[in-house]
mmCIF file of C-alpha atoms in Angstrom:
data_model
loop_
_atom_site.group_PDB
_atom_site.id
_atom_site.type_symbol
_atom_site.label_atom_id
_atom_site.label_comp_id
_atom_site.label_asym_id
_atom_site.label_seq_id
_atom_site.Cartn_x
_atom_site.Cartn_y
_atom_site.Cartn_z
ATOM 1 C CA UNK D 240 9.304 -73.042 14.884
ATOM 2 C CA UNK D 241 6.499 -72.029 12.265
ATOM 3 C CA UNK D 242 4.022 -73.950 14.532
ATOM 4 C CA UNK D 243 5.217 -71.862 17.713
ATOM 5 C CA UNK D 244 4.774 -68.473 15.865
ATOM 6 C CA UNK D 245 1.251 -69.482 14.424
ATOM 7 C CA UNK D 246 -0.940 -68.489 17.577
ATOM 8 C CA UNK D 247 0.690 -65.022 17.771
ATOM 9 C CA UNK D 248 -0.150 -64.635 14.041
ATOM 10 C CA UNK D 249 -3.830 -65.850 14.865
ATOM 11 C CA UNK D 250 -4.191 -63.357 17.594
ATOM 12 C CA UNK D 251 -2.800 -60.430 15.571
ATOM 13 C CA UNK D 252 -4.917 -61.171 12.646
ATOM 14 C CA UNK D 253 -7.910 -61.027 14.997
ATOM 15 C CA UNK D 254 -6.798 -57.776 16.755
ATOM 16 C CA UNK D 255 -6.388 -56.390 13.214
ATOM 17 C CA UNK D 256 -9.911 -57.513 11.932
ATOM 18 C CA UNK D 257 -11.410 -56.067 15.113
ATOM 19 C CA UNK D 258 -9.885 -52.841 14.795
ATOM 20 C CA UNK D 259 -10.829 -52.746 11.100
ATOM 21 C CA UNK D 260 -14.304 -53.502 12.013
ATOM 22 C CA UNK D 261 -14.584 -50.781 14.666
ATOM 23 C CA UNK D 262 -13.054 -48.121 12.373
ATOM 24 C CA UNK D 263 -15.484 -48.989 9.529
ATOM 25 C CA UNK D 264 -18.469 -48.708 12.006
ATOM 26 C CA UNK D 265 -17.579 -45.561 13.602
ATOM 27 C CA UNK D 266 -16.181 -43.683 10.607
ATOM 28 C CA UNK D 267 -18.030 -45.109 7.710
ATOM 29 C CA UNK D 268 -21.204 -46.801 8.557
ATOM 30 C CA UNK D 269 -22.750 -44.379 11.203
ATOM 31 C CA UNK D 270 -20.809 -41.114 10.398
ATOM 32 C CA UNK D 271 -23.791 -39.929 8.319
ATOM 33 C CA UNK D 272 -26.131 -40.601 11.119
ATOM 34 C CA UNK D 273 -23.904 -38.600 13.500
ATOM 35 C CA UNK D 274 -23.581 -35.643 11.325
ATOM 36 C CA UNK D 275 -27.275 -35.703 10.743
ATOM 37 C CA UNK D 276 -28.086 -35.685 14.226
ATOM 38 C CA UNK D 277 -25.631 -32.971 14.769
ATOM 39 C CA UNK D 278 -27.295 -30.821 12.233
ATOM 40 C CA UNK D 279 -30.939 -31.811 13.803
ATOM 41 C CA UNK D 280 -29.797 -30.483 17.046
ATOM 42 C CA UNK D 281 -28.764 -27.353 15.533
ATOM 43 C CA UNK D 282 -31.958 -27.016 13.546
ATOM 44 C CA UNK D 283 -34.158 -27.468 16.767
ATOM 45 C CA UNK D 284 -32.058 -25.058 18.496
ATOM 46 C CA UNK D 285 -32.427 -22.239 16.194
ATOM 47 C CA UNK D 286 -36.272 -22.918 15.721
ATOM 48 C CA UNK D 287 -36.452 -22.862 19.568
ATOM 49 C CA UNK D 288 -34.326 -19.801 19.919
ATOM 50 C CA UNK D 289 -36.390 -17.901 17.189
ATOM 51 C CA UNK D 290 -39.606 -18.487 19.182
ATOM 52 C CA UNK D 291 -38.375 -17.325 22.418
ATOM 53 C CA UNK D 292 -36.565 -14.185 20.834
ATOM 54 C CA UNK D 293 -39.975 -13.028 19.474
ATOM 55 C CA UNK D 294 -41.114 -12.274 22.907
ATOM 56 C CA UNK D 295 -37.804 -11.000 24.107
ATOM 57 C CA UNK D 296 -36.126 -7.822 23.328
ATOM 58 C CA UNK D 297 -32.776 -9.299 24.176
ATOM 59 C CA UNK D 298 -31.055 -10.556 20.716
ATOM 60 C CA UNK D 299 -30.275 -14.151 21.042
ATOM 61 C CA UNK D 300 -27.009 -15.912 19.786
ATOM 62 C CA UNK D 301 -26.849 -16.994 16.320
ATOM 63 C CA UNK D 302 -26.435 -20.760 16.062
ATOM 64 C CA UNK D 303 -24.465 -22.422 12.949
ATOM 65 C CA UNK D 304 -26.805 -22.960 9.933
ATOM 66 C CA UNK D 305 -27.111 -25.986 8.048
ATOM 67 C CA UNK D 306 -25.114 -26.405 5.083
ATOM 68 C CA UNK D 307 -26.535 -25.310 1.659
ATOM 69 C CA UNK D 308 -26.095 -28.859 0.446
ATOM 70 C CA UNK D 309 -28.286 -30.064 3.202
ATOM 71 C CA UNK D 310 -30.997 -27.414 3.543
ATOM 72 C CA UNK D 311 -31.001 -23.778 3.053
ATOM 73 C CA UNK D 312 -32.587 -21.403 5.615
ATOM 74 C CA UNK D 313 -35.977 -20.299 4.778
ATOM 75 C CA UNK D 314 -35.763 -16.824 6.247
ATOM 76 C CA UNK D 315 -32.539 -15.044 5.870
ATOM 77 C CA UNK D 316 -33.725 -12.343 8.186
ATOM 78 C CA UNK D 317 -32.855 -14.679 11.108
ATOM 79 C CA UNK D 318 -29.303 -13.989 10.193
ATOM 80 C CA UNK D 319 -29.341 -10.559 8.696
ATOM 81 C CA UNK D 320 -31.344 -8.747 11.527
ATOM 82 C CA UNK D 321 -28.653 -10.027 14.036
ATOM 83 C CA UNK D 322 -25.611 -8.704 11.986
ATOM 84 C CA UNK D 323 -23.991 -5.882 14.142
ATOM 85 C CA UNK D 324 -24.520 -2.463 12.571
ATOM 86 C CA UNK D 325 -21.466 -1.006 10.637
ATOM 87 C CA UNK D 326 -19.580 1.670 12.667
ATOM 88 C CA UNK D 327 -18.646 4.809 11.162
ATOM 89 C CA UNK D 328 -14.999 4.757 9.920
ATOM 90 C CA UNK D 329 -12.953 7.741 10.630
ATOM 91 C CA UNK D 330 -11.449 9.193 7.215
ATOM 92 C CA UNK D 331 -9.366 11.837 8.652
ATOM 93 C CA UNK D 332 -6.253 9.908 8.020
ATOM 94 C CA UNK D 333 -7.168 9.997 4.118
ATOM 95 C CA UNK D 334 -6.687 13.844 3.957
ATOM 96 C CA UNK D 335 -8.988 16.761 3.977
ATOM 97 C CA UNK D 336 -9.642 16.447 0.162
ATOM 98 C CA UNK D 337 -10.944 13.034 0.711
ATOM 99 C CA UNK D 338 -13.058 13.668 3.744
ATOM 100 C CA UNK D 339 -14.861 16.563 1.939
ATOM 101 C CA UNK D 340 -15.754 14.791 -1.201
ATOM 102 C CA UNK D 341 -19.123 13.107 -1.571
ATOM 103 C CA UNK D 342 -17.883 10.716 -4.095
ATOM 104 C CA UNK D 343 -17.777 7.543 -2.229
ATOM 105 C CA UNK D 344 -15.519 5.901 -5.017
ATOM 106 C CA UNK D 345 -12.923 8.426 -4.220
ATOM 107 C CA UNK D 346 -13.118 7.440 -0.575
ATOM 108 C CA UNK D 347 -12.703 3.741 -1.328
ATOM 109 C CA UNK D 348 -9.948 4.215 -3.734
ATOM 110 C CA UNK D 349 -7.935 6.352 -1.131
ATOM 111 C CA UNK D 350 -8.325 3.531 1.588
ATOM 112 C CA UNK D 351 -6.722 1.278 -1.049
ATOM 113 C CA UNK D 352 -3.890 3.355 -2.080
ATOM 114 C CA UNK D 353 -2.858 4.511 1.566
ATOM 115 C CA UNK D 354 -0.349 2.116 2.126
ATOM 116 C CA UNK D 355 1.469 3.145 -1.021
ATOM 117 C CA UNK D 356 0.424 6.886 -1.577
ATOM 118 C CA UNK D 357 -2.401 9.386 -0.771
ATOM 119 C CA UNK D 358 -4.710 11.657 -2.438
ATOM 120 C CA UNK D 359 -3.638 15.252 -2.286
ATOM 121 C CA UNK D 360 -5.920 16.936 -4.498
ATOM 122 C CA UNK D 361 -9.766 16.011 -5.555
ATOM 123 C CA UNK D 362 -11.656 17.700 -8.446
ATOM 124 C CA UNK D 363 -15.331 16.431 -8.397
ATOM 125 C CA UNK D 364 -17.303 16.818 -11.660
ATOM 126 C CA UNK D 365 -20.721 18.296 -11.664
ATOM 127 C CA UNK D 366 -22.015 15.068 -13.616
ATOM 128 C CA UNK D 367 -22.978 12.394 -11.389
ATOM 129 C CA UNK D 368 -22.079 9.887 -14.121
ATOM 130 C CA UNK D 369 -18.596 11.005 -14.787
ATOM 131 C CA UNK D 370 -15.851 8.353 -14.823
ATOM 132 C CA UNK D 371 -13.480 8.501 -12.155
ATOM 133 C CA UNK D 372 -9.701 9.362 -13.518
ATOM 134 C CA UNK D 373 -6.638 9.126 -11.178
ATOM 135 C CA UNK D 374 -3.499 11.047 -11.896
ATOM 136 C CA UNK D 375 -0.518 9.300 -10.132
ATOM 137 C CA UNK D 376 2.268 11.790 -9.919
ATOM 138 C CA UNK D 377 5.594 9.933 -11.064
ATOM 139 C CA UNK D 378 9.067 10.350 -9.503
ATOM 140 C CA UNK D 379 11.563 9.191 -12.161
ATOM 141 C CA UNK D 380 14.456 7.307 -11.070
ATOM 142 C CA UNK D 381 13.468 6.384 -7.657
ATOM 143 C CA UNK D 382 13.230 2.642 -7.073
ATOM 144 C CA UNK D 383 10.945 3.072 -4.095
ATOM 145 C CA UNK D 384 8.534 5.719 -5.819
ATOM 146 C CA UNK D 385 8.208 3.059 -8.791
ATOM 147 C CA UNK D 386 7.434 0.253 -6.509
ATOM 148 C CA UNK D 387 4.890 2.145 -4.639
ATOM 149 C CA UNK D 388 3.406 3.142 -8.177
ATOM 150 C CA UNK D 389 3.423 -0.366 -9.178
ATOM 151 C CA UNK D 390 1.612 -1.596 -5.882
ATOM 152 C CA UNK D 391 -1.015 1.173 -6.455
ATOM 153 C CA UNK D 392 -1.668 -0.117 -9.844
ATOM 154 C CA UNK D 393 -1.978 -3.645 -8.702
ATOM 155 C CA UNK D 394 -4.392 -2.680 -6.013
ATOM 156 C CA UNK D 395 -6.461 -0.938 -8.314
ATOM 157 C CA UNK D 396 -6.502 -3.746 -10.700
ATOM 158 C CA UNK D 397 -7.320 -6.343 -7.754
ATOM 159 C CA UNK D 398 -9.734 -4.342 -5.807
ATOM 160 C CA UNK D 399 -11.421 -1.927 -8.095
ATOM 161 C CA UNK D 400 -11.277 -3.639 -11.506
ATOM 162 C CA UNK D 401 -9.097 -1.167 -13.289
ATOM 163 C CA UNK D 402 -7.934 -2.752 -16.605
ATOM 164 C CA UNK D 403 -6.312 0.406 -18.358
ATOM 165 C CA UNK D 404 -3.516 3.012 -17.415
ATOM 166 C CA UNK D 405 -2.388 5.870 -19.572
ATOM 167 C CA UNK D 406 1.438 6.657 -19.371
ATOM 168 C CA UNK D 407 3.268 9.777 -20.309
ATOM 169 C CA UNK D 408 6.291 9.847 -22.631
ATOM 170 C CA UNK D 409 4.944 7.156 -24.975
ATOM 171 C CA UNK D 410 1.969 6.857 -27.673
ATOM 172 C CA UNK D 411 -0.044 3.706 -28.168
ATOM 173 C CA UNK D 412 -0.308 0.353 -26.632
ATOM 174 C CA UNK D 413 2.904 -1.292 -24.590
ATOM 175 C CA UNK D 414 3.877 -4.855 -25.365
ATOM 176 C CA UNK D 415 3.341 -6.068 -21.881
ATOM 177 C CA UNK D 416 0.138 -8.088 -22.995
ATOM 178 C CA UNK D 417 2.130 -10.140 -25.171
ATOM 179 C CA UNK D 418 3.581 -12.114 -22.147
ATOM 180 C CA UNK D 419 0.373 -12.972 -20.697
ATOM 181 C CA UNK D 420 -0.358 -16.296 -22.676
ATOM 182 C CA UNK D 421 2.866 -17.812 -21.407
ATOM 183 C CA UNK D 422 1.808 -20.631 -19.238
ATOM 184 C CA UNK D 423 4.715 -19.880 -16.436
ATOM 185 C CA UNK D 424 4.291 -16.487 -15.307
ATOM 186 C CA UNK D 425 7.014 -16.709 -12.792
ATOM 187 C CA UNK D 426 10.048 -16.232 -14.959
ATOM 188 C CA UNK D 427 7.988 -13.129 -16.548
ATOM 189 C CA UNK D 428 7.837 -11.787 -12.965
ATOM 190 C CA UNK D 429 11.480 -12.386 -12.077
ATOM 191 C CA UNK D 430 12.475 -10.613 -15.364
ATOM 192 C CA UNK D 431 10.299 -7.683 -14.600
ATOM 193 C CA UNK D 432 11.949 -7.464 -11.036
ATOM 194 C CA UNK D 433 15.313 -7.334 -12.695
ATOM 195 C CA UNK D 434 14.531 -4.831 -15.223
ATOM 196 C CA UNK D 435 12.935 -2.668 -12.258
ATOM 197 C CA UNK D 436 15.992 -2.597 -10.401
ATOM 198 C CA UNK D 437 17.989 -1.689 -13.273
ATOM 199 C CA UNK D 438 15.846 1.126 -14.207
ATOM 200 C CA UNK D 439 15.046 -0.294 -17.423
ATOM 201 C CA UNK D 440 11.286 -0.248 -16.865
ATOM 202 C CA UNK D 441 9.221 1.726 -14.471
ATOM 203 C CA UNK D 442 6.373 1.020 -11.961
ATOM 204 C CA UNK D 443 3.700 0.741 -14.315
ATOM 205 C CA UNK D 444 5.392 -1.826 -16.648
ATOM 206 C CA UNK D 445 6.257 -3.753 -13.797
ATOM 207 C CA UNK D 446 2.714 -3.973 -12.626
ATOM 208 C CA UNK D 447 1.458 -4.822 -16.114
ATOM 209 C CA UNK D 448 4.022 -7.662 -16.119
ATOM 210 C CA UNK D 449 3.200 -9.041 -12.785
ATOM 211 C CA UNK D 450 -0.389 -8.361 -12.453
ATOM 212 C CA UNK D 451 -2.636 -11.484 -12.249
ATOM 213 C CA UNK D 452 -5.384 -9.331 -13.558
ATOM 214 C CA UNK D 453 -5.454 -7.845 -17.228
ATOM 215 C CA UNK D 454 -3.863 -4.565 -17.148
ATOM 216 C CA UNK D 455 -3.302 -2.832 -20.465
ATOM 217 C CA UNK D 456 -0.827 0.213 -20.517
ATOM 218 C CA UNK D 457 -1.191 2.824 -23.217
ATOM 219 C CA UNK D 458 0.869 5.995 -24.184
ATOM 220 C CA UNK D 459 -1.413 9.041 -24.140
ATOM 221 C CA UNK D 460 1.023 11.304 -25.766
ATOM 222 C CA UNK D 461 0.627 13.138 -28.882
ATOM 223 C CA UNK D 462 3.748 12.369 -31.281
ATOM 224 C CA UNK D 463 3.960 15.648 -32.826
ATOM 225 C CA UNK D 464 3.362 17.776 -29.669
ATOM 226 C CA UNK D 465 5.779 15.473 -27.910
ATOM 227 C CA UNK D 466 8.556 15.980 -30.546
ATOM 228 C CA UNK D 467 7.679 19.867 -30.292
ATOM 229 C CA UNK D 468 8.036 20.101 -26.654
ATOM 230 C CA UNK D 469 11.330 18.025 -26.848
ATOM 231 C CA UNK D 470 12.609 20.662 -29.389
ATOM 232 C CA UNK D 471 11.614 23.472 -27.045
ATOM 233 C CA UNK D 472 13.724 22.156 -24.259
ATOM 234 C CA UNK D 473 16.925 21.684 -26.541
ATOM 235 C CA UNK D 474 16.414 25.330 -27.427
ATOM 236 C CA UNK D 475 16.092 26.600 -23.948
ATOM 237 C CA UNK D 476 19.177 24.679 -23.097
ATOM 238 C CA UNK D 477 21.190 26.456 -25.615
ATOM 239 C CA UNK D 478 20.129 29.838 -23.928
ATOM 240 C CA UNK D 479 21.168 28.807 -20.675
ATOM 241 C CA UNK D 480 24.433 30.508 -20.153
ATOM 242 C CA UNK D 481 22.837 33.856 -20.930
ATOM 243 C CA UNK D 482 19.956 33.111 -18.417
ATOM 244 C CA UNK D 483 22.579 32.468 -15.706
ATOM 245 C CA UNK D 484 24.198 35.732 -16.295
ATOM 246 C CA UNK D 485 21.040 37.557 -16.082
ATOM 247 C CA UNK D 486 19.844 35.794 -12.874
ATOM 248 C CA UNK D 487 23.237 36.479 -11.159
ATOM 249 C CA UNK D 488 22.845 40.229 -11.846
ATOM 250 C CA UNK D 489 19.274 40.111 -10.538
ATOM 251 C CA UNK D 490 20.567 38.128 -7.703
ATOM 252 C CA UNK D 491 23.118 40.850 -6.756
ATOM 253 C CA UNK D 492 20.483 43.491 -6.828
ATOM 254 C CA UNK D 493 18.181 41.479 -4.485
ATOM 255 C CA UNK D 494 20.969 40.985 -1.941
ATOM 256 C CA UNK D 495 21.716 44.794 -1.703
ATOM 257 C CA UNK D 496 18.014 45.190 -1.117
ATOM 258 C CA UNK D 497 17.889 42.704 1.469
ATOM 259 C CA UNK D 498 20.749 44.236 3.525
ATOM 260 C CA UNK D 499 18.817 47.589 3.628
ATOM 261 C CA UNK D 500 15.377 46.256 4.434
ATOM 262 C CA UNK D 501 15.821 42.748 6.339
ATOM 263 C CA UNK D 502 15.981 42.611 10.049
ATOM 264 C CA UNK D 503 18.924 40.672 11.465
ATOM 265 C CA UNK D 504 16.645 37.694 12.169
ATOM 266 C CA UNK D 505 15.109 37.775 8.763
ATOM 267 C CA UNK D 506 18.856 37.998 7.315
ATOM 268 C CA UNK D 507 19.684 34.902 9.297
ATOM 269 C CA UNK D 508 16.568 32.940 8.029
ATOM 270 C CA UNK D 509 17.292 33.832 4.564
ATOM 271 C CA UNK D 510 20.788 32.893 4.815
ATOM 272 C CA UNK D 511 20.004 29.451 6.293
ATOM 273 C CA UNK D 512 17.423 28.962 3.521
ATOM 274 C CA UNK D 513 19.778 29.863 0.623
ATOM 275 C CA UNK D 514 22.703 27.564 2.006
ATOM 276 C CA UNK D 515 20.240 24.889 1.954
ATOM 277 C CA UNK D 516 18.794 25.349 -1.499
ATOM 278 C CA UNK D 517 22.408 25.593 -2.728
ATOM 279 C CA UNK D 518 23.124 22.289 -1.110
ATOM 280 C CA UNK D 519 25.936 23.940 1.252
ATOM 281 C CA UNK D 520 23.990 22.804 4.320
ATOM 282 C CA UNK D 521 22.751 19.628 5.389
ATOM 283 C CA UNK D 522 19.307 18.893 6.323
ATOM 284 C CA UNK D 523 20.072 18.592 9.899
ATOM 285 C CA UNK D 524 21.790 21.814 10.310
ATOM 286 C CA UNK D 525 19.081 23.609 8.238
ATOM 287 C CA UNK D 526 16.130 22.167 10.536
ATOM 288 C CA UNK D 527 18.265 22.950 13.698
ATOM 289 C CA UNK D 528 18.616 26.650 12.376
ATOM 290 C CA UNK D 529 14.822 26.828 11.857
ATOM 291 C CA UNK D 530 14.380 26.209 15.486
ATOM 292 C CA UNK D 531 15.912 29.490 16.651
ATOM 293 C CA UNK D 532 13.199 31.208 14.947
ATOM 294 C CA UNK D 533 9.495 31.928 15.637
ATOM 295 C CA UNK D 534 9.431 31.090 19.221
ATOM 296 C CA UNK D 535 12.187 28.730 19.380
ATOM 297 C CA UNK D 536 12.456 25.052 19.449
ATOM 298 C CA UNK D 537 9.716 24.598 22.130
ATOM 299 C CA UNK D 538 7.104 26.419 20.072
ATOM 300 C CA UNK D 539 8.076 24.427 16.911
ATOM 301 C CA UNK D 540 8.010 21.090 18.715
ATOM 302 C CA UNK D 541 4.474 21.789 19.824
ATOM 303 C CA UNK D 542 3.364 22.695 16.349
ATOM 304 C CA UNK D 543 5.340 19.807 14.493
ATOM 305 C CA UNK D 544 5.987 16.820 16.622
ATOM 306 C CA UNK D 545 7.847 15.089 13.929
ATOM 307 C CA UNK D 546 10.518 18.011 13.998
ATOM 308 C CA UNK D 547 11.347 17.218 17.491
ATOM 309 C CA UNK D 548 11.728 13.601 16.991
ATOM 310 C CA UNK D 549 13.893 14.364 14.104
ATOM 311 C CA UNK D 550 16.096 16.814 16.166
ATOM 312 C CA UNK D 551 16.236 14.120 18.885
ATOM 313 C CA UNK D 552 17.542 11.505 16.665
ATOM 314 C CA UNK D 553 20.127 13.944 15.171
ATOM 315 C CA UNK D 554 21.264 14.536 18.612
ATOM 316 C CA UNK D 555 21.768 10.831 19.293
ATOM 317 C CA UNK D 556 23.416 10.507 15.955
ATOM 318 C CA UNK D 557 25.858 13.286 16.896
ATOM 319 C CA UNK D 558 26.585 11.759 20.346
ATOM 320 C CA UNK D 559 27.933 8.670 18.551
ATOM 321 C CA UNK D 560 31.825 8.347 18.332
ATOM 322 C CA UNK D 561 32.054 6.894 14.940
ATOM 323 C CA UNK D 562 35.961 6.729 14.542
ATOM 324 C CA UNK D 563 36.311 4.802 17.832
ATOM 325 C CA UNK D 564 33.511 2.493 16.889
ATOM 326 C CA UNK D 565 35.170 1.813 13.463
ATOM 327 C CA UNK D 566 38.446 1.077 15.047
ATOM 328 C CA UNK D 567 36.700 -1.369 17.452
ATOM 329 C CA UNK D 568 34.892 -3.150 14.994
ATOM 330 C CA UNK D 569 38.040 -3.158 12.614
ATOM 331 C CA UNK D 570 40.062 -4.796 15.776
ATOM 332 C CA UNK D 571 37.423 -7.363 16.314
ATOM 333 C CA UNK D 572 37.390 -8.107 12.644
ATOM 334 C CA UNK D 573 40.899 -8.882 12.390
ATOM 335 C CA UNK D 574 40.857 -10.852 15.714
#
């Protein structure tokens, strides 16, 4: 039996040896020659194209250049002159304030912030070398707003080299820098995510803890002035009952004057606004009532397309039969 298998073993060895030789020849021995020939062809093509394009106005296609490790192009104008001109970007979506400013830094920052917020007000210094200061409006207790604020700081740190952020309600350095030396930053980010969801930290703290770039937080409050303001708020709260009595009497006088001076339409408009301000009327009913003034729903829809979309969705919502849908789902669930 061993003698019968020997010819097959010799044949297999011969085939394997042949394949190994072919592989070595095509992938090791001559691969450098093939690559060199490839780049030589590209070199000749670029030179020929450069000579022919000197007599023609039509721009020629740009071929792949040699790798830097082989040979650097002698004249970069061959590449740079054929780069298409940069088109003018429409900045109208960034807001009127950003469009009107002459500070390019503000426009660049506005583009970075756009997915998470927008610039509403710009005050440009007369000094050309003045530093750029961004004032981000905070919405306390709102998780979505805190996430957007964190994303803004992360984008500023990543794209614009921002390394410092001043915060209200605090004084001095925050302790977020102490966690940066940890070799594994993933647990730090997970803890920051948990604290953010539980409203134990805000967006800036989350950004500082999860940023890959250094980002230092610094409380900018004056401790003495801060305590004085807290004391003033507490004193004003003690006088709240007296202020409410005064405002109630003032409101009564104002209501009597409205009955005499206001037209019927103005009375209806004022009543709708008052009910909404006092949380006695929902947003849908409030907006629907507004469409009855100033030319009606058609005129308002023409000026404010989003109002028309909102009312359309509101109408579809009212058309839904929630009790029947709830009963049907309940039966299906029990089944």
